[in-house]
mmCIF file of C-alpha atoms and ligand atoms in Angstrom:
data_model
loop_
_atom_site.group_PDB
_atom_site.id
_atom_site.type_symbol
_atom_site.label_atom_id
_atom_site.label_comp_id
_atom_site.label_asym_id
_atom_site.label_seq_id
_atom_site.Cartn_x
_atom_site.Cartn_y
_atom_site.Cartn_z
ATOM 1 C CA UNK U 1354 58.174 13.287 -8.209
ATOM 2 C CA UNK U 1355 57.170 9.749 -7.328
ATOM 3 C CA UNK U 1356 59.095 7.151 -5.316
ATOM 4 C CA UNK U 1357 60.155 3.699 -5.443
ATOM 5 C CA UNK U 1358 60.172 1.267 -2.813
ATOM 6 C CA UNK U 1359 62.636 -2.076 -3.584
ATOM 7 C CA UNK U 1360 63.389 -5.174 -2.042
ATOM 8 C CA UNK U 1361 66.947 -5.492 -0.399
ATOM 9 C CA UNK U 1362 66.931 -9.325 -1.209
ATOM 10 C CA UNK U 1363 65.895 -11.114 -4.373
ATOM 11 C CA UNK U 1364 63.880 -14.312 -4.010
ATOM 12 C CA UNK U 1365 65.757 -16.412 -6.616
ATOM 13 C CA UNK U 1366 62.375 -17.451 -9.046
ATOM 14 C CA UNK U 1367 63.445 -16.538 -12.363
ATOM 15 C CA UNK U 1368 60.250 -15.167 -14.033
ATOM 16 C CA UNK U 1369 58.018 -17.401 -15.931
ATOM 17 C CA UNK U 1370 57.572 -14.281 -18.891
ATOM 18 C CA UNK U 1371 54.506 -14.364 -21.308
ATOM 19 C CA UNK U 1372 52.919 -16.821 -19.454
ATOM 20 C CA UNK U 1373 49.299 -16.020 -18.512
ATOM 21 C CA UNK U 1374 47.997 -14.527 -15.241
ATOM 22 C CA UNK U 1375 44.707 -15.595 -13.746
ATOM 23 C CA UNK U 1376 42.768 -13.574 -11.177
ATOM 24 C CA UNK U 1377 39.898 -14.964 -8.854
ATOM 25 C CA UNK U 1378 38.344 -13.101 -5.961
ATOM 26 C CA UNK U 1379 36.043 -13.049 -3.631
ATOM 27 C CA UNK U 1380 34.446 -11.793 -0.186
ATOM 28 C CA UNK U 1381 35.618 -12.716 3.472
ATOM 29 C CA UNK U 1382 36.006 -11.173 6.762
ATOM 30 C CA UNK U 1383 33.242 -8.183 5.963
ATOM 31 C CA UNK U 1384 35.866 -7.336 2.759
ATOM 32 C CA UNK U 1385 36.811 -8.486 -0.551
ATOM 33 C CA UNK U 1386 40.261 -10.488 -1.477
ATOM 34 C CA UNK U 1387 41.937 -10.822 -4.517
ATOM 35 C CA UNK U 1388 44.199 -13.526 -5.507
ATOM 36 C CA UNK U 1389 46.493 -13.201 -8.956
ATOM 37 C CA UNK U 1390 49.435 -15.630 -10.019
ATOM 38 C CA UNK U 1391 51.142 -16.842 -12.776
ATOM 39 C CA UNK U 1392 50.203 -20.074 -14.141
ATOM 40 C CA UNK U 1393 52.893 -22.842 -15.018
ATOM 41 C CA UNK U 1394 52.013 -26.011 -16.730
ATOM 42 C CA UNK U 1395 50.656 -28.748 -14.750
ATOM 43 C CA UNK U 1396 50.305 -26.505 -11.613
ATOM 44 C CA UNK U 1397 46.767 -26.407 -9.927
ATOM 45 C CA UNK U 1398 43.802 -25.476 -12.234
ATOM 46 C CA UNK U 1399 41.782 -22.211 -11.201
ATOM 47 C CA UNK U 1400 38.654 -24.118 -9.636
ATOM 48 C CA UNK U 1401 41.244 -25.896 -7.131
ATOM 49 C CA UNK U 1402 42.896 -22.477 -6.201
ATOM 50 C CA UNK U 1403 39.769 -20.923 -5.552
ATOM 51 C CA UNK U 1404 38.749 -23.771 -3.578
ATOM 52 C CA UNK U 1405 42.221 -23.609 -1.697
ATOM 53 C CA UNK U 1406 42.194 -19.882 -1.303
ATOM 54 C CA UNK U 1407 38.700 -20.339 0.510
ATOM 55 C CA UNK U 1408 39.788 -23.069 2.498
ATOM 56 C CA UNK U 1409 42.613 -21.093 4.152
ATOM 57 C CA UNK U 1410 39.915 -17.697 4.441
ATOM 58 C CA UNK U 1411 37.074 -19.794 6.121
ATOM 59 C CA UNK U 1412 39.832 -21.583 9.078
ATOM 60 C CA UNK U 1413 40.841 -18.015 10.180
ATOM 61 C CA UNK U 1414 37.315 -17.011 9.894
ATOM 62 C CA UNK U 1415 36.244 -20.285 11.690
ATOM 63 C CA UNK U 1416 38.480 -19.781 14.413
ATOM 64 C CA UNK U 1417 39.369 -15.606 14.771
ATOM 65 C CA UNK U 1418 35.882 -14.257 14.012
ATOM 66 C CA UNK U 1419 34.180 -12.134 16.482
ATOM 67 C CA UNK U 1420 31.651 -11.760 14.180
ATOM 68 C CA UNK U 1421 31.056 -15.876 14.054
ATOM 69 C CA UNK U 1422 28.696 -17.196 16.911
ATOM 70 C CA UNK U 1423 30.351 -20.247 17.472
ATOM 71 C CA UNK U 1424 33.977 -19.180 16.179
ATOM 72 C CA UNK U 1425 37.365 -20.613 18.555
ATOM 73 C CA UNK U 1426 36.961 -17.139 19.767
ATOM 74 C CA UNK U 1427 33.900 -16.103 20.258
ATOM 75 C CA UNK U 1428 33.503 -19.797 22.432
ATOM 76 C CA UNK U 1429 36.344 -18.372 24.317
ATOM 77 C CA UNK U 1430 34.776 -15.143 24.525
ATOM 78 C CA UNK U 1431 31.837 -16.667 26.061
ATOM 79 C CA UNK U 1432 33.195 -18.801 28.622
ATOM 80 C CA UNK U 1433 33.260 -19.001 32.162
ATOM 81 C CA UNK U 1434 35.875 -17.529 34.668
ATOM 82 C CA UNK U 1435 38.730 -19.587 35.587
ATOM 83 C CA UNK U 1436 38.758 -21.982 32.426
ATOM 84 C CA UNK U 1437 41.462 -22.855 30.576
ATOM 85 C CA UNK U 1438 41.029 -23.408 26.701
ATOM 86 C CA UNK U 1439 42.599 -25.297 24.262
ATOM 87 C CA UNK U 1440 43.997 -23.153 21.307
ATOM 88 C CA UNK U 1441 43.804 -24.686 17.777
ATOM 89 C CA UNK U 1442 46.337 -24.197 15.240
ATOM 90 C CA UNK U 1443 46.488 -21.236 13.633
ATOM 91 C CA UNK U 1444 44.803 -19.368 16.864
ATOM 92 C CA UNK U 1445 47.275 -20.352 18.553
ATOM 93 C CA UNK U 1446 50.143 -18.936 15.973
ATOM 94 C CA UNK U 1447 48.332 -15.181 15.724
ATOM 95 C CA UNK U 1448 47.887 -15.739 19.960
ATOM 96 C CA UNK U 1449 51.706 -15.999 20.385
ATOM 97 C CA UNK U 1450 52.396 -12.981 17.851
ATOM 98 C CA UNK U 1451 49.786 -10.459 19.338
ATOM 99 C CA UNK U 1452 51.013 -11.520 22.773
ATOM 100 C CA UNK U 1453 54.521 -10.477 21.909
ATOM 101 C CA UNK U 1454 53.247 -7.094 19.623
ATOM 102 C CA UNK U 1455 51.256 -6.445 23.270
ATOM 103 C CA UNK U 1456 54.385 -7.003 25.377
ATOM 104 C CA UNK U 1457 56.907 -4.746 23.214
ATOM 105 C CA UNK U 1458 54.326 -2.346 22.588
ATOM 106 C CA UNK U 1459 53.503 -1.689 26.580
ATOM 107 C CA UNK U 1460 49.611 -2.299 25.496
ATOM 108 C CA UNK U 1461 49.146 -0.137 22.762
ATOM 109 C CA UNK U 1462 48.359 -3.190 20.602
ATOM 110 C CA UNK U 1463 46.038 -5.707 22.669
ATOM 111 C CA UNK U 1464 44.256 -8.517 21.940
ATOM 112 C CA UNK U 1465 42.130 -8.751 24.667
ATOM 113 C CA UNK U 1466 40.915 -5.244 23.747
ATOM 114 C CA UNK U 1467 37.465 -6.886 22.290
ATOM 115 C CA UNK U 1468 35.676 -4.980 25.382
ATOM 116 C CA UNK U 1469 36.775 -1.858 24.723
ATOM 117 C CA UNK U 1470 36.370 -2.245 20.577
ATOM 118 C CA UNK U 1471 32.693 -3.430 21.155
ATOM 119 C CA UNK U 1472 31.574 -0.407 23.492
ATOM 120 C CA UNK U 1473 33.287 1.912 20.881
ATOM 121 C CA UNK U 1474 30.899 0.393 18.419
ATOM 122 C CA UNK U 1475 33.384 -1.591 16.527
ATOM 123 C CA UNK U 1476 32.518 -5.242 17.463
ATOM 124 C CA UNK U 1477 29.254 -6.686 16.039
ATOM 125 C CA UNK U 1478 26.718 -5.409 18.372
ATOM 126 C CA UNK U 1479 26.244 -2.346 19.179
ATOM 127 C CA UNK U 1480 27.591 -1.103 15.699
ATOM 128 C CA UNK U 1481 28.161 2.376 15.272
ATOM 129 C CA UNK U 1482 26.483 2.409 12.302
ATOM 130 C CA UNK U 1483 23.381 1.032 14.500
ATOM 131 C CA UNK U 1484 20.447 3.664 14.992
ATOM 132 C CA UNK U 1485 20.526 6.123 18.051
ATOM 133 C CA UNK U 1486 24.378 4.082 18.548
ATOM 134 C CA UNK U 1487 26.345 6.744 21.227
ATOM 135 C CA UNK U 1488 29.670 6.345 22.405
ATOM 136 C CA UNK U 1489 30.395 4.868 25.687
ATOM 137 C CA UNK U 1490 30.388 7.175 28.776
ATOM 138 C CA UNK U 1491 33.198 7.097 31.265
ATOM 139 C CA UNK U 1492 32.136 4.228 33.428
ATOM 140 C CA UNK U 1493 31.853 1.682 31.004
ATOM 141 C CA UNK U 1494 35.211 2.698 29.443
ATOM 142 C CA UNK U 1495 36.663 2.514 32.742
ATOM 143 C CA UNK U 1496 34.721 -1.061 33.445
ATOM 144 C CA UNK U 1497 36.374 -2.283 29.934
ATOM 145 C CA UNK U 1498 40.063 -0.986 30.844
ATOM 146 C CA UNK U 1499 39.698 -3.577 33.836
ATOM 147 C CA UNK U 1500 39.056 -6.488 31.401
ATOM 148 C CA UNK U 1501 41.881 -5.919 29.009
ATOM 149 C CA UNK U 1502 44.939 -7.833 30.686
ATOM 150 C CA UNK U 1503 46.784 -9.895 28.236
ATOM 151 C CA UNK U 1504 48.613 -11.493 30.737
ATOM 152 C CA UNK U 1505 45.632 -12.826 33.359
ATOM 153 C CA UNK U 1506 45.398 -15.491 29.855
ATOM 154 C CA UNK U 1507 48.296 -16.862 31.296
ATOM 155 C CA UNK U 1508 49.245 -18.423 27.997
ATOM 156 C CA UNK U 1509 51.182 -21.795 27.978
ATOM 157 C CA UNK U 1510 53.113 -22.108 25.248
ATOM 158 C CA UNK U 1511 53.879 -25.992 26.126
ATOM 159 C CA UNK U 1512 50.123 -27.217 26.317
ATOM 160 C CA UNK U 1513 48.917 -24.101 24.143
ATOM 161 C CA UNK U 1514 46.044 -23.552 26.618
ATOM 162 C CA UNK U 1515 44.691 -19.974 27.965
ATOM 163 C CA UNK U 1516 42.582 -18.957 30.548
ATOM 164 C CA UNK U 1517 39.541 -17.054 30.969
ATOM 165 C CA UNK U 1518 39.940 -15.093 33.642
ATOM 166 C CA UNK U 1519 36.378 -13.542 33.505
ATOM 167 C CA UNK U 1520 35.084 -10.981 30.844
ATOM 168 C CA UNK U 1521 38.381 -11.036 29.028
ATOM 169 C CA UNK U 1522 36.960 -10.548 25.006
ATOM 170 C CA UNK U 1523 39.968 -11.474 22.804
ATOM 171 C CA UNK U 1524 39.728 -9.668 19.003
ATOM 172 C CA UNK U 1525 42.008 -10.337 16.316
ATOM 173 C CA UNK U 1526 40.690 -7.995 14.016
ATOM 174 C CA UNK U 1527 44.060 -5.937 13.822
ATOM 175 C CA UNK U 1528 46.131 -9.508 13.012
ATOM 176 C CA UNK U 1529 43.954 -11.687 11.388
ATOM 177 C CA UNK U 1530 43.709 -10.692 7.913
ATOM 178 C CA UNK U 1531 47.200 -10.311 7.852
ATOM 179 C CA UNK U 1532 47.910 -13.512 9.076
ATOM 180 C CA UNK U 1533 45.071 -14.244 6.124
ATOM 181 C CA UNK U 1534 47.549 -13.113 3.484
ATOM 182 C CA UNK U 1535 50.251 -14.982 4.226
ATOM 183 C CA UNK U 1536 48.550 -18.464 4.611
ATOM 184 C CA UNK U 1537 47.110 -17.877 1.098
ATOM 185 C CA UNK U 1538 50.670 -16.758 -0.158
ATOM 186 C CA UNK U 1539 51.710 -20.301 1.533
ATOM 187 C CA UNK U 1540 49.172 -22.470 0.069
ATOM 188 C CA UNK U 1541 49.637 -21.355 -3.497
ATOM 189 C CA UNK U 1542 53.313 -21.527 -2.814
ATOM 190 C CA UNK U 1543 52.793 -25.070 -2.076
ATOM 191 C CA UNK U 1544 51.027 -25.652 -5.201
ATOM 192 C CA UNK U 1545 53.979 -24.487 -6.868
ATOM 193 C CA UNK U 1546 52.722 -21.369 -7.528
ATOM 194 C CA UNK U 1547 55.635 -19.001 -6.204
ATOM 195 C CA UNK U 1548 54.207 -15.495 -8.379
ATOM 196 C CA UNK U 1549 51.693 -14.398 -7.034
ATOM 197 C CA UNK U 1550 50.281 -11.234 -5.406
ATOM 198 C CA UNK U 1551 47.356 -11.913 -2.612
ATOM 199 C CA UNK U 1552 45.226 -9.428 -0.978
ATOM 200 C CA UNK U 1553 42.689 -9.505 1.738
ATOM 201 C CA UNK U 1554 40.999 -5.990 2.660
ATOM 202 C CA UNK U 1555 44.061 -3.683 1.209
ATOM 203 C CA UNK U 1556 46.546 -5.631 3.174
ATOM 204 C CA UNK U 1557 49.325 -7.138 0.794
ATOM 205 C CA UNK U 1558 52.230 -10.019 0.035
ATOM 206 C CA UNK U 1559 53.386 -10.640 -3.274
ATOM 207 C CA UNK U 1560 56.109 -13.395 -3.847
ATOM 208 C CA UNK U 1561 57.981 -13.742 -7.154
ATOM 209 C CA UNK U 1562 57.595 -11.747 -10.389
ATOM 210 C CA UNK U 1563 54.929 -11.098 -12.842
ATOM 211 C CA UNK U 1564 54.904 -12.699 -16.570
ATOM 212 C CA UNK U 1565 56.339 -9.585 -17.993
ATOM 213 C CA UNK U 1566 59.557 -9.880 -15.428
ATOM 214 C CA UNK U 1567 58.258 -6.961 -13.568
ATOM 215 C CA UNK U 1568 57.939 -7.207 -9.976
ATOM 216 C CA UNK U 1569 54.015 -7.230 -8.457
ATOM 217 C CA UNK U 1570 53.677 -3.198 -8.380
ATOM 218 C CA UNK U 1571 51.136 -1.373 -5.419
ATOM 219 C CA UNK U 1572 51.088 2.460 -4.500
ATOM 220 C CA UNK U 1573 50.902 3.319 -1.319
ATOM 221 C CA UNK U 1574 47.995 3.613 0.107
ATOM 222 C CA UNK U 1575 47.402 7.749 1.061
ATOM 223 C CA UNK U 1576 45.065 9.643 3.401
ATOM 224 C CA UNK U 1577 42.794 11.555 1.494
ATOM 225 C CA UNK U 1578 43.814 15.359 1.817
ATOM 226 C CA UNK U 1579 41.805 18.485 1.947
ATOM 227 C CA UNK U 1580 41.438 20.637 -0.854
ATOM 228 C CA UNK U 1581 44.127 23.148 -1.377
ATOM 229 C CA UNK U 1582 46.566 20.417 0.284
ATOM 230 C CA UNK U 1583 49.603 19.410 -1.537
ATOM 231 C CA UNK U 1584 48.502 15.294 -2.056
ATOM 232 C CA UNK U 1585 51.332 13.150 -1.049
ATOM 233 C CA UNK U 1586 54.351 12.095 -2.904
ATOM 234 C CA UNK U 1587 52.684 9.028 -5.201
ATOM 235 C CA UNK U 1588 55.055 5.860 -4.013
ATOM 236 C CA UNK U 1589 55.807 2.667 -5.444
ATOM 237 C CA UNK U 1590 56.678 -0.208 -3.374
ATOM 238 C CA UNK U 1591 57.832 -3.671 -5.847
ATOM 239 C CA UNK U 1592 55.995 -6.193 -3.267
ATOM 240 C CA UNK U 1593 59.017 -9.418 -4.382
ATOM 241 C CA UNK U 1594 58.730 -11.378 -1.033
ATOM 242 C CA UNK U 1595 57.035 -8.481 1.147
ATOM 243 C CA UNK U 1596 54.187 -7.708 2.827
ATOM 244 C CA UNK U 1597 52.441 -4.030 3.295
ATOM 245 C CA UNK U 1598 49.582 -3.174 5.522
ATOM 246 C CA UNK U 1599 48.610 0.466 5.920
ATOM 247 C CA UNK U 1600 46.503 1.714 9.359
ATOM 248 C CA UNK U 1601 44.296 5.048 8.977
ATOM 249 C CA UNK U 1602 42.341 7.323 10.402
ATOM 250 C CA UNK U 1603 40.188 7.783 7.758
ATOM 251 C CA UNK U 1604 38.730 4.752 7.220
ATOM 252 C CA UNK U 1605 35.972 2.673 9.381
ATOM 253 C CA UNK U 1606 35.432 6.172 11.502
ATOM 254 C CA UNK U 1607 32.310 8.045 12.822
ATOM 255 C CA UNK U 1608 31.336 11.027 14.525
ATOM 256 C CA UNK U 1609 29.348 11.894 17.384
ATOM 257 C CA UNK U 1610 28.778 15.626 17.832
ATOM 258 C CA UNK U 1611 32.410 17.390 16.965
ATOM 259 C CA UNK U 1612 34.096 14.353 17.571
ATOM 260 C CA UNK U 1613 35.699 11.838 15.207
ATOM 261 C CA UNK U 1614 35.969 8.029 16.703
ATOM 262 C CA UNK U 1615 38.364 5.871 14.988
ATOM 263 C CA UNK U 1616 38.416 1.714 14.946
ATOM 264 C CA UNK U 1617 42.050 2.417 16.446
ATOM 265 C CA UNK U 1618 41.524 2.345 20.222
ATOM 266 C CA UNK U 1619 44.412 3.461 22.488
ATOM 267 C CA UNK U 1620 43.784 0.624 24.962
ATOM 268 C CA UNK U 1621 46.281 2.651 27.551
ATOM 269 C CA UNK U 1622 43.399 4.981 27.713
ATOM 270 C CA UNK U 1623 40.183 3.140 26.308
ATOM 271 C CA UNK U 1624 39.670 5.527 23.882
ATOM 272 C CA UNK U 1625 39.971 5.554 20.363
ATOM 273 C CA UNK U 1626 43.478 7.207 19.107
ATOM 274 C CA UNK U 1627 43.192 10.902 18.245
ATOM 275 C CA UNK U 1628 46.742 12.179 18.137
ATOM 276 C CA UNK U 1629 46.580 13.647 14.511
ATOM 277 C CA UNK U 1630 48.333 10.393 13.053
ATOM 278 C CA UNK U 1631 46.775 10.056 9.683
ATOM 279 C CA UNK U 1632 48.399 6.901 8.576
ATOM 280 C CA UNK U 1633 50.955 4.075 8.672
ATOM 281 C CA UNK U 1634 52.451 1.791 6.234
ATOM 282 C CA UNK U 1635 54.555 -0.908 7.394
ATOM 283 C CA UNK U 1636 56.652 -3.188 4.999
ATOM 284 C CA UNK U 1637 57.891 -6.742 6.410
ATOM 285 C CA UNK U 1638 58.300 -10.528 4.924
ATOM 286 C CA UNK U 1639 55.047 -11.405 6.848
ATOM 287 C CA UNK U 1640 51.474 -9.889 6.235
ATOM 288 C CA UNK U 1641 50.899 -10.916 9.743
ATOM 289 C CA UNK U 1642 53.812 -8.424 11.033
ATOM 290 C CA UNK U 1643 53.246 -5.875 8.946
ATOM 291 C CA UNK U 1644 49.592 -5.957 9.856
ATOM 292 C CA UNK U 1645 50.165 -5.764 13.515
ATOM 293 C CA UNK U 1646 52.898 -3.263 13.464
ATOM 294 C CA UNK U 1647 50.940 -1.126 11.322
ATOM 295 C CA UNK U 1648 48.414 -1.221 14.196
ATOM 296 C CA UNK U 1649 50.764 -1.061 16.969
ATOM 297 C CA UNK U 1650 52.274 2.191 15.451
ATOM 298 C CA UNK U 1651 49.158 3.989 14.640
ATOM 299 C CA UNK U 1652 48.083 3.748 18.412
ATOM 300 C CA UNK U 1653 51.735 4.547 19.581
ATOM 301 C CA UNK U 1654 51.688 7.749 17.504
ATOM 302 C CA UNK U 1655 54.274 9.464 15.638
ATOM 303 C CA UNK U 1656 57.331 9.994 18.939
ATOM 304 C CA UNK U 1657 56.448 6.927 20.453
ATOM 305 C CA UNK U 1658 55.566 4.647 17.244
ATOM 306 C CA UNK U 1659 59.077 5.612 15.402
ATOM 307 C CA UNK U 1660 60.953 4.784 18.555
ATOM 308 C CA UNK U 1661 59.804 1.472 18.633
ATOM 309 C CA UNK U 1662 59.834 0.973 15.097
ATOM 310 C CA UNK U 1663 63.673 2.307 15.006
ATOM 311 C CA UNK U 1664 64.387 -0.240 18.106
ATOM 312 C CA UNK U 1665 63.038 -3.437 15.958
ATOM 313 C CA UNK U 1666 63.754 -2.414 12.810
ATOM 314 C CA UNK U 1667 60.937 -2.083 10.894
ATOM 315 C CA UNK U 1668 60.284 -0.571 8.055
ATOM 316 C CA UNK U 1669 57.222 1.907 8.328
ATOM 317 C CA UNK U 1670 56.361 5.075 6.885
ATOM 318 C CA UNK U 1671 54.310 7.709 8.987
ATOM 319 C CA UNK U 1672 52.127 9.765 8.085
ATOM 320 C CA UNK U 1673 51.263 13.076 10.326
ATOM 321 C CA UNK U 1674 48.215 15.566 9.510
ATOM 322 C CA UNK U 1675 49.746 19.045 10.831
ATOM 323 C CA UNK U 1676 47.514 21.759 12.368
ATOM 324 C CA UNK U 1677 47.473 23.558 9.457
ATOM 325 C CA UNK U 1678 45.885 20.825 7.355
ATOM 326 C CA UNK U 1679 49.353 19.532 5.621
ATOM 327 C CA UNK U 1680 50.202 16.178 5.854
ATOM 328 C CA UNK U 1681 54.151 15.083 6.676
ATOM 329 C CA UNK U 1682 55.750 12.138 6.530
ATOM 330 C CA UNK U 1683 58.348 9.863 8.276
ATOM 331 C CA UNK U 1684 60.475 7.365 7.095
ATOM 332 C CA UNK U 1685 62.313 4.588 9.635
ATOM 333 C CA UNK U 1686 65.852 3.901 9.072
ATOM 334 C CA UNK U 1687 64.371 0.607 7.633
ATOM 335 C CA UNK U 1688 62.125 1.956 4.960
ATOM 336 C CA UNK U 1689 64.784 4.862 4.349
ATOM 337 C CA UNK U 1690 66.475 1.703 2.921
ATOM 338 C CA UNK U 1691 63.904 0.468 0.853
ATOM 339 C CA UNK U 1692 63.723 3.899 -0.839
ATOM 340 C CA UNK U 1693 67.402 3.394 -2.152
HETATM 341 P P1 ADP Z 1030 43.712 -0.916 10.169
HETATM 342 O O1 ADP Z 1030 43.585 -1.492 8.795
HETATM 343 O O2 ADP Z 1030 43.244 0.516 10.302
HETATM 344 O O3 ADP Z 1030 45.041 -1.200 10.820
HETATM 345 P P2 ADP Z 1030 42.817 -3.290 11.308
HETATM 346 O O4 ADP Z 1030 41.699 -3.889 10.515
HETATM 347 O O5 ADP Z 1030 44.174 -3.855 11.198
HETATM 348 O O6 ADP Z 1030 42.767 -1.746 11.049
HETATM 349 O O7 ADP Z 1030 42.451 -3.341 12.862
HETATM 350 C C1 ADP Z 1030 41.381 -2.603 13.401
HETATM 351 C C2 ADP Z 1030 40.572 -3.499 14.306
HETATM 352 O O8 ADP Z 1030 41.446 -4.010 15.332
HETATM 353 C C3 ADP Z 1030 39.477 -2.777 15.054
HETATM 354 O O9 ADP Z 1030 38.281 -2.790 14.342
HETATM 355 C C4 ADP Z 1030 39.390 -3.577 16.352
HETATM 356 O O10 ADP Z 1030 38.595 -4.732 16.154
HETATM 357 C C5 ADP Z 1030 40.814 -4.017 16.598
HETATM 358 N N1 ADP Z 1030 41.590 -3.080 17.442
HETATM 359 C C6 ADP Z 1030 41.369 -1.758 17.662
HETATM 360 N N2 ADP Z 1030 42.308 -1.225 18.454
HETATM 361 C C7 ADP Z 1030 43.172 -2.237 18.738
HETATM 362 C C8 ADP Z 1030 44.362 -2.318 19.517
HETATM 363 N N3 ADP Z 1030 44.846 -1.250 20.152
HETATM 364 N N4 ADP Z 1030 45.000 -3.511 19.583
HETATM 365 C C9 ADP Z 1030 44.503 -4.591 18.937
HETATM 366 N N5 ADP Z 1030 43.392 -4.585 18.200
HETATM 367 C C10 ADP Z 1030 42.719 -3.424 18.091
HETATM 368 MG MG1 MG Z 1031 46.254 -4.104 11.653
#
């Protein structure tokens, strides 16, 4: 039997019905997005939206990229020890948030992990996907767990300045395309264009209602199962003023030898997460959040991921593979709700 996943609140736009939907998409941040929305006369034609859509992609691109020489970040990356750095809006927005998901989260979600994420083979260079790529030994993990203090940034929230404090790589990988989502869900709300449903690499935020009065409809996004293995329960969430972002195992993932490296890296430990989670959804008002706590969770694991998710309230649904091969899930009080 499937499930549905419902708003608690309604966001008061009464549906514009029959009215034609346009689609436009495109590629950013190494994956594709996809905008849709509801056109109303005299609102923006599609060349502007795409135009505005691309705007918003290429600032967090311009200024959160590892992957662009010359991004905010990868100038910060690069700089010398003991220099303090001006922090651009919206850097400085996503800084703030990840700083906070790192403090409540004791570490488990870091931005200043980019040290660790690179030797993995997760940055730009050395890729895992590189020839004769091998995973770091135990030196150079332990060299990159003594370059991952959030903190030493020493961010001012007054003069919105950090500091280098010397090999510190931020990475905003786990954030940014979150954060993504919602400034495109902004900017088309701005253009009076308040039903639409925006995408960026599978992470989600739809706002109003389609033209047949239905709200934007997405399954849940499930980890593939073996065969044999009962497939998850198929589940509906209306996305009416929320945001989903789902964290596997199972994708971006290699293997060296018997062992299975995920882009998830426990940076308690400096290695990447292996504690049989297979997934995480989380639900919130913000792509950003829901990005970051989907993160967050999936490094926390199942006992220490729902107790933090219980303590904040968030609505997130885990997913556990079993020894057998089964996968179980586990709903927080907060998504519990969303399921009626
Ligand atoms: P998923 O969709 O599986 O949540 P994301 O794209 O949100 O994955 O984030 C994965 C990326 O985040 C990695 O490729 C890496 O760059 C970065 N990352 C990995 N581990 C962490 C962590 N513990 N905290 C913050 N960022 C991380
Ligand atoms: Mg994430």
């Amino acid at each position: 039997m499937s499930r549905v996943l419902v708003p608690l609140q309604l966001d008061g736009a009464a549906p514009v019905l029959g009215a034609r939907l346009h689609c436009l998409e495109g590629v950013t941040m190494g994956t594709t997005w996809q905008v849709r929305w509801v056109a109303l006369p005299g609102t923006a034609s599609g060349e502007r939206v795409r135009e505005a859509v691309q705007a918003e992609l290429d600032t967090v691109v311009e200024q959160m990229s590892t992957w662009l020489r010359g991004s905010d970040v990868d100038r910060f990356n690069g700089a010398a020890a003991g220099t303090r750095h001006a922090v651009r809006e919206p850097m400085a927005d996503v800084l703030q948030a990840a700083l906070w998901m790192a403090d409540v989260s004791g570490g488990a979600f870091n931005p200043a992990a980019g040290a660790l994420v690179n030797l993995w083979g997760f940055g730009p260079a050395p890729r895992y996907t590189d020839a004769g790529f091998a995973p770091p030994d135990h030196d150079a993990v332990r060299f990159a767990i003594a370059h991952l203090d959030w903190r030493a940034l020493k961010w001012d929230a007054a003069s919105r300045t950090i500091e280098q404090p010397g090999g510190v790589l931020l990475d905003f990988s786990a954030i940014a395309k979150g954060h993504a989502v919602d400034r495109v869900a902004l900017r088309l709300a701005r253009f009076g264009l308040v039903h639409a449903l925006v995408e960026v690499g599978g992470e989600l935020r739809g706002q109003g209602l389609r033209p047949d009065g239905q709200p934007w409809w997405v399954d849940l996004e499930w980890p593939p199962t073996a065969p044999g293995v009962a497939p998850m329960r198929p589940t509906r969430l209306a996305l009416h003023g929320l945001s989903v972002a789902t964290s596997g195992d199972y994708r971006r993932t290699y293997t060296h030898g018997d062992t299975a490296f995920a882009h998830t890296i426990d940076p308690r430990h400096g290695r990447p997460v292996s504690h049989g989670l297979a997934s995480v959804s989380v639900v919130h008002a913000e792509c950003l959040w829901a990005d970051a706590w989907s993160t967050a969770l999936t490094v926390l694991g199942c006992e220490q991921g729902l107790a933090l998710a219980r303590e904040h309230g968030v609505a997130a649904l885990f997913v556990q593979r079993e020894p057998d091969g089964r996968l179980s899930e586990t709903l927080t009080p907060a998504m519990e709700k969303l399921a009626g």
